[in-house]
PDB file of C-alpha atoms (C1' of nucleotides) in Angstrom:
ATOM      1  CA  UNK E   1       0.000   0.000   0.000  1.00 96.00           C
ATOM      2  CA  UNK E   2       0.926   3.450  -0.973  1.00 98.00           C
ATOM      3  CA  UNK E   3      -0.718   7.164  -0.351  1.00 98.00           C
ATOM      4  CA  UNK E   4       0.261  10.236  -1.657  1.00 98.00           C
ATOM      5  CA  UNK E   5      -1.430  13.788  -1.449  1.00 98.00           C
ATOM      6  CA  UNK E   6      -2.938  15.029  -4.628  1.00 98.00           C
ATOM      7  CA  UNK E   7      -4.345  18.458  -5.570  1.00 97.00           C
ATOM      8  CA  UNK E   8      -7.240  18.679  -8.083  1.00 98.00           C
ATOM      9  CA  UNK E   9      -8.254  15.516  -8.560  1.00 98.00           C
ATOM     10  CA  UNK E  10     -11.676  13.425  -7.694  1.00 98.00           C
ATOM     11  CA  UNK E  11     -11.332   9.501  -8.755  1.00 97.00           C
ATOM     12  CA  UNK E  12     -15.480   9.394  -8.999  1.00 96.00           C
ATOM     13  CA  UNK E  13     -14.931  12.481 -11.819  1.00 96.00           C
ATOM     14  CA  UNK E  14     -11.805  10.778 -13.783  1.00 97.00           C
ATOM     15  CA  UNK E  15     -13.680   7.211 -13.829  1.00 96.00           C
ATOM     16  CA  UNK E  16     -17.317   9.338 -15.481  1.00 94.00           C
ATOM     17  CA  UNK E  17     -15.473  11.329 -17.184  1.00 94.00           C
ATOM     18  CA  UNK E  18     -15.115   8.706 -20.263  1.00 94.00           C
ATOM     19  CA  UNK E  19     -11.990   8.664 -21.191  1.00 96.00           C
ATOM     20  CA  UNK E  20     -11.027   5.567 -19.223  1.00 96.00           C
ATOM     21  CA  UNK E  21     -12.949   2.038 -19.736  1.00 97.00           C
ATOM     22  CA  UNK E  22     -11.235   0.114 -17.602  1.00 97.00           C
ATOM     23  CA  UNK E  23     -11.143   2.241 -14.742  1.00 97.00           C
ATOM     24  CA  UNK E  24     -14.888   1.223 -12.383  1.00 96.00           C
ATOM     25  CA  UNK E  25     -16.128   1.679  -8.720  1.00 95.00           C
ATOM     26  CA  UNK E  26     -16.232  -1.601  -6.685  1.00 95.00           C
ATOM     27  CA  UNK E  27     -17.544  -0.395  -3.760  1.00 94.00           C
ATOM     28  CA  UNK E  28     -16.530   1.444  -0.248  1.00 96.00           C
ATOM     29  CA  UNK E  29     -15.089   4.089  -2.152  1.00 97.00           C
ATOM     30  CA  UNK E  30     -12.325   1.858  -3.874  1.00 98.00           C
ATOM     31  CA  UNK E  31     -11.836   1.730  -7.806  1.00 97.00           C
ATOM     32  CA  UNK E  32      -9.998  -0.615  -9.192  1.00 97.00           C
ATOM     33  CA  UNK E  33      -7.823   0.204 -12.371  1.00 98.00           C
ATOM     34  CA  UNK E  34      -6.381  -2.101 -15.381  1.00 98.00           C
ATOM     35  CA  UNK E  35      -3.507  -0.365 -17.033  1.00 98.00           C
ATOM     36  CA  UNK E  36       0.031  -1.123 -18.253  1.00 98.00           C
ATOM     37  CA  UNK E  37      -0.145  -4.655 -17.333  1.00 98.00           C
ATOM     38  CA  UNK E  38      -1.181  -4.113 -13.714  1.00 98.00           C
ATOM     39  CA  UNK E  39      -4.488  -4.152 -11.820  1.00 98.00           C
ATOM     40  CA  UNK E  40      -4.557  -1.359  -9.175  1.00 98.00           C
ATOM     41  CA  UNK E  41      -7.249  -0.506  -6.648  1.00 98.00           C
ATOM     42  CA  UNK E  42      -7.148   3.393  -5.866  1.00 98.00           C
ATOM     43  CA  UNK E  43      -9.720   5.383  -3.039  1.00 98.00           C
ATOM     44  CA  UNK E  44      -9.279   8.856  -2.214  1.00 98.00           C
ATOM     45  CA  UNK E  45      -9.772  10.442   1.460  1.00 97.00           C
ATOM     46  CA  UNK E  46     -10.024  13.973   1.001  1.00 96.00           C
ATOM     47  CA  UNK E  47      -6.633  15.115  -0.881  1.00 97.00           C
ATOM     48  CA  UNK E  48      -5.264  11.932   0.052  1.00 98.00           C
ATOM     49  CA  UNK E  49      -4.944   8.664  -2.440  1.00 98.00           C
ATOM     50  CA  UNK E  50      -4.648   5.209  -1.180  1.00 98.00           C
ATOM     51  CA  UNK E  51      -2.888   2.542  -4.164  1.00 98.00           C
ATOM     52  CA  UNK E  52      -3.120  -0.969  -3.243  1.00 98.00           C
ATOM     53  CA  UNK E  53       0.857  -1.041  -4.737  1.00 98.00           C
ATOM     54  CA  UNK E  54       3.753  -0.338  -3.435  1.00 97.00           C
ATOM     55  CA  UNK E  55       6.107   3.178  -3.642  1.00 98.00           C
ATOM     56  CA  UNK E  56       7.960   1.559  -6.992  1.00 98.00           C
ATOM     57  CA  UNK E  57       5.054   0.532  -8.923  1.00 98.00           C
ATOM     58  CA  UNK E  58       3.591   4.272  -7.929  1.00 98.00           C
ATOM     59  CA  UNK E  59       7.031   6.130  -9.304  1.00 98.00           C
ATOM     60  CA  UNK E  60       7.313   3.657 -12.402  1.00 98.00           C
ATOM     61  CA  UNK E  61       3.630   3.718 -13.472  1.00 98.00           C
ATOM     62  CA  UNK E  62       0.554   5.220 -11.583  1.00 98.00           C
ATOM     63  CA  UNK E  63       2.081   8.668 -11.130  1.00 98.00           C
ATOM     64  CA  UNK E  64       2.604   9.241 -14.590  1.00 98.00           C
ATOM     65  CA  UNK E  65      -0.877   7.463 -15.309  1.00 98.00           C
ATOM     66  CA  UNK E  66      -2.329  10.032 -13.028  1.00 98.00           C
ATOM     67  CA  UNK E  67      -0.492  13.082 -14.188  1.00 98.00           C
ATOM     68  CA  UNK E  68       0.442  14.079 -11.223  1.00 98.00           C
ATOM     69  CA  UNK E  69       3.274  16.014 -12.275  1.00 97.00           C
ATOM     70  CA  UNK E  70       0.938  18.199 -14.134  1.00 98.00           C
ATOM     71  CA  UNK E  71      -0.393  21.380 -12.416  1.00 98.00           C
ATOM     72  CA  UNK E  72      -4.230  21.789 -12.826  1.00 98.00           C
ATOM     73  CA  UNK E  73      -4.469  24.709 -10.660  1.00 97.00           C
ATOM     74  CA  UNK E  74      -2.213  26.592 -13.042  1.00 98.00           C
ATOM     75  CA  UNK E  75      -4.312  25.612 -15.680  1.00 98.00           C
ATOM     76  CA  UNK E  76      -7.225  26.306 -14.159  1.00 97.00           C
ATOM     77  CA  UNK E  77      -5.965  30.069 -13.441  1.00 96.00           C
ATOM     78  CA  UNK E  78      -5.338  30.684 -17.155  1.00 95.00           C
ATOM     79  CA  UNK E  79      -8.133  30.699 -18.191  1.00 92.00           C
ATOM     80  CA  UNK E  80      -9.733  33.719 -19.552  1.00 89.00           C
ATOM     81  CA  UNK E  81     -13.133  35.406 -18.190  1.00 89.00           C
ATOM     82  CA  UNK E  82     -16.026  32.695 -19.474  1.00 95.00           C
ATOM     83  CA  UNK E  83     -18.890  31.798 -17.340  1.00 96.00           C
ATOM     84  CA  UNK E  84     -19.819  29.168 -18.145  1.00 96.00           C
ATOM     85  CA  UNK E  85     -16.359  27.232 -18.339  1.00 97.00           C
ATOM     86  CA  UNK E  86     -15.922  28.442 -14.642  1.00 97.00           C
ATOM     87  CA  UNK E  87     -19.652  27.296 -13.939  1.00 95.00           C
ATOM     88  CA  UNK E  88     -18.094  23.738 -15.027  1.00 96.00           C
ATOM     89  CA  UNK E  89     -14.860  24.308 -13.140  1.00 96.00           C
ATOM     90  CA  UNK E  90     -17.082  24.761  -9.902  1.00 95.00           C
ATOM     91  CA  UNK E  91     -18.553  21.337 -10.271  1.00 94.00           C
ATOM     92  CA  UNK E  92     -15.079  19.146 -12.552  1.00 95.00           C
ATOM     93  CA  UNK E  93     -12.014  20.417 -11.198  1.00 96.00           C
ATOM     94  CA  UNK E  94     -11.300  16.957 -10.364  1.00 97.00           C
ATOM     95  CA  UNK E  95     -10.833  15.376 -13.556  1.00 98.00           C
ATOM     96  CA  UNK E  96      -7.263  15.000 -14.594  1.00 98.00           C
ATOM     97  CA  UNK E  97      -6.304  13.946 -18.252  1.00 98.00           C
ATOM     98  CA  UNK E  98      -4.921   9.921 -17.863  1.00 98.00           C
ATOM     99  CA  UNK E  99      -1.880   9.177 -19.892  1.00 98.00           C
ATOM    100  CA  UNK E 100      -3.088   5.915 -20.884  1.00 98.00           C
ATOM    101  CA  UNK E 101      -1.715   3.138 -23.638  1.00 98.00           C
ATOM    102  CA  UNK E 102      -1.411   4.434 -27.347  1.00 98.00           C
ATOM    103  CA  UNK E 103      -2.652   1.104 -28.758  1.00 98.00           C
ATOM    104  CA  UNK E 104      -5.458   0.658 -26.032  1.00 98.00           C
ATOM    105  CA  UNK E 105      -7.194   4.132 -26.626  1.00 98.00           C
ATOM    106  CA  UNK E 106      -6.792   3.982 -30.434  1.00 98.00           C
ATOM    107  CA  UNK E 107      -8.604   0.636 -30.615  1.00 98.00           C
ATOM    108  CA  UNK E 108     -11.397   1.579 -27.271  1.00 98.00           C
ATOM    109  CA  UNK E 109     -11.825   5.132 -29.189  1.00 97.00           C
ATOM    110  CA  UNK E 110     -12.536   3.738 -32.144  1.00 97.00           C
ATOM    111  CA  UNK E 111     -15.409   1.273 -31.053  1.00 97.00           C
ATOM    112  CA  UNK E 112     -16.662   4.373 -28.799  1.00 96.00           C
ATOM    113  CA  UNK E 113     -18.282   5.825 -32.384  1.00 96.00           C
ATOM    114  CA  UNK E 114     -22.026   5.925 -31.907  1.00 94.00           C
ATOM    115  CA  UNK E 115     -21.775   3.852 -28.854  1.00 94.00           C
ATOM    116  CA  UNK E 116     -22.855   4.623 -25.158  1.00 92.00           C
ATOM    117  CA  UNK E 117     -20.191   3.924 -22.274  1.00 93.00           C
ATOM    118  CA  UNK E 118     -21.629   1.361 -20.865  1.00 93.00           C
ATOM    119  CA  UNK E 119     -21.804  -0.581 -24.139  1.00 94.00           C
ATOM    120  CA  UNK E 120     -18.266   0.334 -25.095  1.00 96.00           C
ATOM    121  CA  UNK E 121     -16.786  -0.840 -21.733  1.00 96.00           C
ATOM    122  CA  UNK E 122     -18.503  -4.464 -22.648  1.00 95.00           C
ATOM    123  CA  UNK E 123     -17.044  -4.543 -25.585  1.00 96.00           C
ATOM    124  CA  UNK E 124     -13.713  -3.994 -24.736  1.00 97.00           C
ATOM    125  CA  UNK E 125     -13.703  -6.504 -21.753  1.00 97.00           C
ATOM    126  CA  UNK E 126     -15.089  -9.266 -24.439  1.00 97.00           C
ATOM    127  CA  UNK E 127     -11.717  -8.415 -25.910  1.00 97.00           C
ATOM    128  CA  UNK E 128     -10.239  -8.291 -22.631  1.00 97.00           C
ATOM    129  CA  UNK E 129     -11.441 -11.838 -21.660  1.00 97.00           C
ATOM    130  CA  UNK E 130     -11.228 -13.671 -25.052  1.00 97.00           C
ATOM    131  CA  UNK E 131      -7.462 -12.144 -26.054  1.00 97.00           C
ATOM    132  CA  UNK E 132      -5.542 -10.795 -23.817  1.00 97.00           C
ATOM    133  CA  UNK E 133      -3.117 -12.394 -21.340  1.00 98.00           C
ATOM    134  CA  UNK E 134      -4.257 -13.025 -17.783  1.00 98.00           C
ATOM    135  CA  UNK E 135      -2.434 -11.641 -14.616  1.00 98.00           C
ATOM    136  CA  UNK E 136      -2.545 -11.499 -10.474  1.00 98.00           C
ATOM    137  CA  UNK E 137      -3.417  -8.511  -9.030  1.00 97.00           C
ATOM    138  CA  UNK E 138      -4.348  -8.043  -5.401  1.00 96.00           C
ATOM    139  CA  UNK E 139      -6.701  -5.873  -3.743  1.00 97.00           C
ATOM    140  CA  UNK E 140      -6.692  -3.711  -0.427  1.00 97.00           C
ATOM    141  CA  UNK E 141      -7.582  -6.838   1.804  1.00 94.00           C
ATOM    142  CA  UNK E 142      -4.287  -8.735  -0.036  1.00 94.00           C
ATOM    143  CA  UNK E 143      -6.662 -11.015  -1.595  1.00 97.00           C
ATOM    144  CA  UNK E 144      -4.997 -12.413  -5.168  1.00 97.00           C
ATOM    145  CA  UNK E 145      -7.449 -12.089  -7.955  1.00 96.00           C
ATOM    146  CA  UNK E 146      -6.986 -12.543 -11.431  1.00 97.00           C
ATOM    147  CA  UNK E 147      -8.048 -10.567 -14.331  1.00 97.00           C
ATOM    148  CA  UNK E 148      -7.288  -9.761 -18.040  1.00 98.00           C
ATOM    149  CA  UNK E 149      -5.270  -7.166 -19.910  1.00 98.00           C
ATOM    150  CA  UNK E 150      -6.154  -5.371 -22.820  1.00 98.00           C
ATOM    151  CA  UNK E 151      -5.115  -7.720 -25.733  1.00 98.00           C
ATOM    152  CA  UNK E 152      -1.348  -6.564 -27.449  1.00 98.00           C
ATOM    153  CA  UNK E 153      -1.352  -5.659 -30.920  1.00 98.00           C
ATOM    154  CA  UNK E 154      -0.018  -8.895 -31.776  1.00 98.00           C
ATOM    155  CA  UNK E 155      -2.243 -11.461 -30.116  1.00 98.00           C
ATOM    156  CA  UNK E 156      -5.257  -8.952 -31.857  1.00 97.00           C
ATOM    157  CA  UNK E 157      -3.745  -9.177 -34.938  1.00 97.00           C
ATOM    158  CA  UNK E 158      -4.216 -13.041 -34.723  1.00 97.00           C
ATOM    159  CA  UNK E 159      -8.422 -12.022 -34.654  1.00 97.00           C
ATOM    160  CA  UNK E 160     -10.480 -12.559 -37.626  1.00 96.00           C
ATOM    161  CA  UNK E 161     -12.724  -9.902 -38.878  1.00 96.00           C
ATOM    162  CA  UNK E 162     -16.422 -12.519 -37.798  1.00 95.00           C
ATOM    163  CA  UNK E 163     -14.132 -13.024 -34.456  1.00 96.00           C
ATOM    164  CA  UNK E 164     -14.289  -9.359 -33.938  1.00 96.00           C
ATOM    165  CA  UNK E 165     -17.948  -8.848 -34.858  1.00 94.00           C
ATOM    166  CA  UNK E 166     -18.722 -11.863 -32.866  1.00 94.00           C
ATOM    167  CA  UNK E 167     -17.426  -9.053 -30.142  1.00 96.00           C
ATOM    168  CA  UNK E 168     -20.604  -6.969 -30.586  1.00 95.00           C
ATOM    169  CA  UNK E 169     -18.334  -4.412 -32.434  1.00 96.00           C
ATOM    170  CA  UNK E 170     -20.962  -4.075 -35.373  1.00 95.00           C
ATOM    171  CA  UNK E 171     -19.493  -2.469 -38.448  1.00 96.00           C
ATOM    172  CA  UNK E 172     -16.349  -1.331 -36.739  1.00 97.00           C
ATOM    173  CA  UNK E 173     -15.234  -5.009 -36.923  1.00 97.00           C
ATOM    174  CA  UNK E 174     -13.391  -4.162 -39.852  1.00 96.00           C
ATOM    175  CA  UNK E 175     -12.305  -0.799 -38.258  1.00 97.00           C
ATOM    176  CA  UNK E 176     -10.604  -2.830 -35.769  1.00 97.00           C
ATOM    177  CA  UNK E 177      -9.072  -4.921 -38.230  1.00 97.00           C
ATOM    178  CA  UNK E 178      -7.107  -2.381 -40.173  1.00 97.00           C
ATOM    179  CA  UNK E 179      -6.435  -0.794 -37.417  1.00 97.00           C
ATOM    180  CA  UNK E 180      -4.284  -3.446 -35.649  1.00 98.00           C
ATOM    181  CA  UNK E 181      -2.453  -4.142 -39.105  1.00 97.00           C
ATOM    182  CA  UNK E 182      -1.704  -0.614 -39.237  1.00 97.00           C
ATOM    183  CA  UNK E 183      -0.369  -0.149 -35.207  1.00 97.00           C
ATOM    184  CA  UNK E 184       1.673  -3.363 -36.304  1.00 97.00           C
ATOM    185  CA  UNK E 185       3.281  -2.233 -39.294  1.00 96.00           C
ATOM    186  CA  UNK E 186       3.828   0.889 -37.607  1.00 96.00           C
ATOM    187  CA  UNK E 187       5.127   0.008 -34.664  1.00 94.00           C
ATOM    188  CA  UNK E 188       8.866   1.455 -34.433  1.00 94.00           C
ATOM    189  CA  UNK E 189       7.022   4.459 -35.576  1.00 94.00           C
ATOM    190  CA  UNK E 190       4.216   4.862 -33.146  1.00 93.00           C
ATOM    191  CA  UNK E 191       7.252   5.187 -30.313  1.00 92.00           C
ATOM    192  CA  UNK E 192       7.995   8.205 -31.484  1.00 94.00           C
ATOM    193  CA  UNK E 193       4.787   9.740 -31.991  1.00 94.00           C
ATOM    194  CA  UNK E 194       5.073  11.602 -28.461  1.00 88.00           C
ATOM    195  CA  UNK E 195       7.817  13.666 -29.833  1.00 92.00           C
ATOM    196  CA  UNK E 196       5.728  14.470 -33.175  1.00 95.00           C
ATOM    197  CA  UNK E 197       3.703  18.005 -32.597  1.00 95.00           C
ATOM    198  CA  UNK E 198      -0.499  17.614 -32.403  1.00 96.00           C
ATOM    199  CA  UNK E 199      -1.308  18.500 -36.024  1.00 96.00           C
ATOM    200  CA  UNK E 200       1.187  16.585 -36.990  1.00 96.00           C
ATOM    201  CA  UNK E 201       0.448  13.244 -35.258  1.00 97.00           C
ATOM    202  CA  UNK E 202      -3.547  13.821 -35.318  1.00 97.00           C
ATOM    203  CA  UNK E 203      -3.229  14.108 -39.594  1.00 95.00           C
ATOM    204  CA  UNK E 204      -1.512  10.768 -38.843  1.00 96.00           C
ATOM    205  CA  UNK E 205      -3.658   9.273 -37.055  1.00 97.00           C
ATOM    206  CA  UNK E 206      -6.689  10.356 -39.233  1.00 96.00           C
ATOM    207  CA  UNK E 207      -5.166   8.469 -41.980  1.00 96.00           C
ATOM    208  CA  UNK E 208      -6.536   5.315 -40.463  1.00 97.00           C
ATOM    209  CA  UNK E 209      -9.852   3.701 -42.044  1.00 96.00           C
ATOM    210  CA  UNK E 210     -12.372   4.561 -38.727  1.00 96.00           C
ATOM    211  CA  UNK E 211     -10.420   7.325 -37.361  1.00 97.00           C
ATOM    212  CA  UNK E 212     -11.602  10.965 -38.165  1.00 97.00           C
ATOM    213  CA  UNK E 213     -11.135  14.018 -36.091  1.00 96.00           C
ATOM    214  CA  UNK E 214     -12.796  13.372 -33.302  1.00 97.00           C
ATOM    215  CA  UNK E 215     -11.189   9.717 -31.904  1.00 97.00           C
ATOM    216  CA  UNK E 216      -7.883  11.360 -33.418  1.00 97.00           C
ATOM    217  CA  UNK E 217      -8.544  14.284 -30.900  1.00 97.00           C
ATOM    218  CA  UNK E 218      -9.109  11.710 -28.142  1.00 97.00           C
ATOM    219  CA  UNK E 219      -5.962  10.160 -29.154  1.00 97.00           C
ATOM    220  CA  UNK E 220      -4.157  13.089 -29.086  1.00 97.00           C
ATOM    221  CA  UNK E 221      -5.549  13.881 -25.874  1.00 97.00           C
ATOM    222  CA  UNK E 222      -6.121  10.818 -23.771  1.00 98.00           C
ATOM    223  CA  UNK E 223      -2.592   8.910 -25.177  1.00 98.00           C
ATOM    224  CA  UNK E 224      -0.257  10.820 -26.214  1.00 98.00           C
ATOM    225  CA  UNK E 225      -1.061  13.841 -23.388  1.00 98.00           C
ATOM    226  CA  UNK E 226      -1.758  17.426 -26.476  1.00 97.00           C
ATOM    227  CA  UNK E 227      -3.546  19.636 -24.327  1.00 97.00           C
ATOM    228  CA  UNK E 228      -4.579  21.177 -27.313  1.00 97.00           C
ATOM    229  CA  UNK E 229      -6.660  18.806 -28.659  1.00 97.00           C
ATOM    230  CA  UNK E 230     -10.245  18.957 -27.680  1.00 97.00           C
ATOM    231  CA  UNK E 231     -12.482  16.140 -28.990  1.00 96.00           C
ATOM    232  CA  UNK E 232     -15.976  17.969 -30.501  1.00 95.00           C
ATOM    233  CA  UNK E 233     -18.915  14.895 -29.682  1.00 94.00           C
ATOM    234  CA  UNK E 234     -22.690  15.578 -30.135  1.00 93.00           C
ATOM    235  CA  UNK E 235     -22.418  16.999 -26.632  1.00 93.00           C
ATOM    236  CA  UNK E 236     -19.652  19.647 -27.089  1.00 94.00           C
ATOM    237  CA  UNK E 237     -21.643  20.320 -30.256  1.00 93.00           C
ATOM    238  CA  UNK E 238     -24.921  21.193 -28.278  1.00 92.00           C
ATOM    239  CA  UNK E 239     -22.982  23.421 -26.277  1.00 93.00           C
ATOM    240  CA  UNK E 240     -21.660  25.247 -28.675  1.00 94.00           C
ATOM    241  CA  UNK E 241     -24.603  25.408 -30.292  1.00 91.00           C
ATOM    242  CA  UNK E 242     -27.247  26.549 -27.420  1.00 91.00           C
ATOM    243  CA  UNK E 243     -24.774  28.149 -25.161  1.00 93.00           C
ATOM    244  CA  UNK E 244     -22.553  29.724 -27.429  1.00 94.00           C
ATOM    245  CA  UNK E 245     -25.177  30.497 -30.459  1.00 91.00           C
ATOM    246  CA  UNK E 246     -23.052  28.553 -32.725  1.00 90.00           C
ATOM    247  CA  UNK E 247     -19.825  30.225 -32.216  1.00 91.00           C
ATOM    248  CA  UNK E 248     -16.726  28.643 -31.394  1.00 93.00           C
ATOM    249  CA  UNK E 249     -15.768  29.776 -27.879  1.00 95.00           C
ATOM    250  CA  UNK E 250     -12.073  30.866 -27.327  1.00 95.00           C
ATOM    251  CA  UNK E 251     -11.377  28.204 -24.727  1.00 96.00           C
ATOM    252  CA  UNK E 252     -12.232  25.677 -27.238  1.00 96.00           C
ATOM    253  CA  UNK E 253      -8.957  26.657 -29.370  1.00 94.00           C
ATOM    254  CA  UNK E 254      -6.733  27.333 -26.348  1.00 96.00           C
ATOM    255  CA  UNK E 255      -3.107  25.776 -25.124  1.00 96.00           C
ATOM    256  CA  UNK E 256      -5.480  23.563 -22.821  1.00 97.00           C
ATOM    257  CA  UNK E 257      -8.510  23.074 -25.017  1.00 97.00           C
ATOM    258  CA  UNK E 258      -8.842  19.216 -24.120  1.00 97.00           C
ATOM    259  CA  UNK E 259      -8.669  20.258 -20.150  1.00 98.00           C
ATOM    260  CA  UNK E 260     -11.571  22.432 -20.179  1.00 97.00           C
ATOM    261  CA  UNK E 261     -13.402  20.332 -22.598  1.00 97.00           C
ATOM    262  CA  UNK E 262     -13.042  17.747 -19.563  1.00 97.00           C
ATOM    263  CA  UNK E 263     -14.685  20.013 -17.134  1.00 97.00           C
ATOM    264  CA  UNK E 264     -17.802  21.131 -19.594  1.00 96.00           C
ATOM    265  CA  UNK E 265     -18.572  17.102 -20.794  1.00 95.00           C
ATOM    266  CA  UNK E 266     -18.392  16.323 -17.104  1.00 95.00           C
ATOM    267  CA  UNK E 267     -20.770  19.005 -16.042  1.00 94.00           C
ATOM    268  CA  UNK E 268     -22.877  19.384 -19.123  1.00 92.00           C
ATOM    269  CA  UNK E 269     -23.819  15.213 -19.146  1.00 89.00           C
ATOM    270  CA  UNK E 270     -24.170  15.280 -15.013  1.00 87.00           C
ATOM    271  CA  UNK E 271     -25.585  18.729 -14.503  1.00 79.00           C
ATOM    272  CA  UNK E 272     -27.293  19.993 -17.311  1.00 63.00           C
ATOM    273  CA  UNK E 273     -28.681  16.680 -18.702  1.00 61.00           C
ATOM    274  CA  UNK E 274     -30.860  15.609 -15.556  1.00 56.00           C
ATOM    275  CA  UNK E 275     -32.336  19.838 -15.662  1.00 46.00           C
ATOM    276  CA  UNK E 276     -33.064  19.432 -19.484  1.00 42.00           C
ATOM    277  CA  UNK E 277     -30.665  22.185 -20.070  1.00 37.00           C
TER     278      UNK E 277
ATOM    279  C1'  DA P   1     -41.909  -1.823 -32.814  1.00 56.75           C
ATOM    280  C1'  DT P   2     -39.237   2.167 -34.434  1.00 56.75           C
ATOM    281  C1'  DG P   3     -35.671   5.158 -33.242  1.00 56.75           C
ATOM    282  C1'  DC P   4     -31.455   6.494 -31.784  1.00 56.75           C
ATOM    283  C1'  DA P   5     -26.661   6.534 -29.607  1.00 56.75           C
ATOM    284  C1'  DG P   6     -20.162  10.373 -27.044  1.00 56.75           C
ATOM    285  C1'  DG P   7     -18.650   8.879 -35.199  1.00 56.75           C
ATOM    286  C1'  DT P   8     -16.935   7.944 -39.830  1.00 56.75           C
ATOM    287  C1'  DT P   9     -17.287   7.167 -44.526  1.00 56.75           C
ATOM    288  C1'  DC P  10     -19.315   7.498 -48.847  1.00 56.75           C
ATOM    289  C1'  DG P  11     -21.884   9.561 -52.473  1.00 56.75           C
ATOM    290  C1'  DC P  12     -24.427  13.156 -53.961  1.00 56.75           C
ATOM    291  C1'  DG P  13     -25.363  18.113 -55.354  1.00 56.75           C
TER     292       DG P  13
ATOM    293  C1'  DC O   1     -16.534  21.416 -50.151  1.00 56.75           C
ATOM    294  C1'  DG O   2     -21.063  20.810 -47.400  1.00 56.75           C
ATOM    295  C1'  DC O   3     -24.697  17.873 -46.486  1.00 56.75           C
ATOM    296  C1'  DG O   4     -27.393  13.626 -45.519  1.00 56.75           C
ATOM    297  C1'  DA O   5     -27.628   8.659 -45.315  1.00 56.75           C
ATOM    298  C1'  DA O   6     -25.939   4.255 -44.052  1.00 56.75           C
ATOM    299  C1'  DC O   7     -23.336   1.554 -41.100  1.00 56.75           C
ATOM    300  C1'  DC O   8     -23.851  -2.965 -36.514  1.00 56.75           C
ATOM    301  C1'  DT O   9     -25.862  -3.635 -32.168  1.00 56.75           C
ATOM    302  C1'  DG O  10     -28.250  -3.037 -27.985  1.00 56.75           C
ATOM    303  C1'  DC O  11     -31.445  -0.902 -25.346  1.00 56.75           C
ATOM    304  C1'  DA O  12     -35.361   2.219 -24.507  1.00 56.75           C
TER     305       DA O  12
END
DNA sequence: ATGCAGGTTCGCG
DNA sequence: CGCGAACCTGCA
């Protein structure tokens, strides 16, 4: 076991916020987390976080998973006068942006297309279950369990195109397909894409069958950590349409775009929603 | 039963 | 180019 103090961050907003699938609540205020080959289970105190690992696993992997080097408050403070990104800030200013797995959000991102969470976060743990390797984790109480990780791009490249609709991945079946032969192929490549600027890498990216702007904006955002990039849904569209007439707000276009875009999904889907806007 | 969902592609004008 | 329709599947 290992805590730490944190600033800014809320593990009930990071696991709603929907850019995680494998992150879920398991009770008592414990979450339990599959990423980078580990299983974790996280709860949060106040501004303190409790890991079920120990200090190395937190230095080598959960720290940077969390972005706890990152300073949200900072961020926060830049932004210029807009009320109703501060409205959001008020109720999301614990959502942090994960630096998750390259492969795992380019493949999860693209069967999130016309798909509701709870339906994409099946689908992926079919994958989970049927191809990917099995490992030990252990939770607070020390109890061993086992579960799966996220298959490699190898052992999903062995998946035929029925295997994959056989998934429930409807017509992205052969999404999924290409996409694995291209993360392959591209492998060597794909290391360096963290060094590659956003408009760069997200043209890239959109080069893959299934992939337009909006998964490549998660991409850029949710992988490969470009501020910048801030994924327009249906729901970013009705804000910009009701609350903003239509126009573009400046916060949408700025250094920290995908942040704030964070805050206003989080608030607009929990907030707004249930009112009826 | 019909319609639609956190998107992309394709084909049309 | 800008727009609408179709695309699987599951769930209201």
């Amino acid at each position: 076991m290992y805590s730490v103090k944190v600033t800014n961050m809320d593990l009930k907003q990071i696991a709603e916020s929907g850019q995680c699938f494998r992150m879920n609540y398991i009770g008592k205020g414990i979450y339990s987390i599959i990423a980078f080959g580990k299983y974790l289970e996280v709860s949060q105190y106040q501004d303190t976080l409790l890991l079920s690992c120990d200090k190395h696993e937190f230095e080598i992997i959960w720290k940077q998973y969390f972005d706890l080097d990152t300073d949200y408050t900072a961020i926060i403070k830049s932004i210029k006068a807009d009320d109703y990104l501060n409205q959001a800030i008020q109720y999301s200013s614990g959502i942090r942006i994960l630096k998750q797995d390259l492969w795992e959000i380019l493949i999860t991102f693209i069967i999130s297309q016309r798909k509701s969470i709870p339906s994409i976060k099946k689908c992926v743990e079919t994958l989970c279950s049927r191809y990917g390797d099995i490992i030990q984790g252990y939770t607070f109480d020390g109890a061993m369990i086992q579960t799966h990780l996220f298959p490699t791009p190898e052992q999903l490249s062995k998946v035929t195109i029925n295997e994959l609709r056989e998934c429930g991945l409807g017509y992205r079946d052969v999404y999924i397909y290409e996409a694995t032969k291209w993360f392959c192929k591209n492998k060597e490549r794909c290391k360096y894409f963290n060094k590659l600027n956003y408009n760069h890498v997200k043209s890239i990216l959109m080069g893959i069958n299934g992939v337009g702007i909006k998964v490549a904006n998660c991409i850029c955002l949710f992988a490969l950590h470009h501020l910048e990039a801030c994924p327009i849904d249906t729901h970013m569209q009705q804000i910009i349409d009701k609350i903003y007439k239509g126009v573009m707000p400046e916060w949408m276009v700025d250094n920290n775009a995908g942040v704030y875009q964070q805050y206003v999904f989080y608030y607009k889907r929990n907030i707004i929603e249930k009112k009826g806007l």
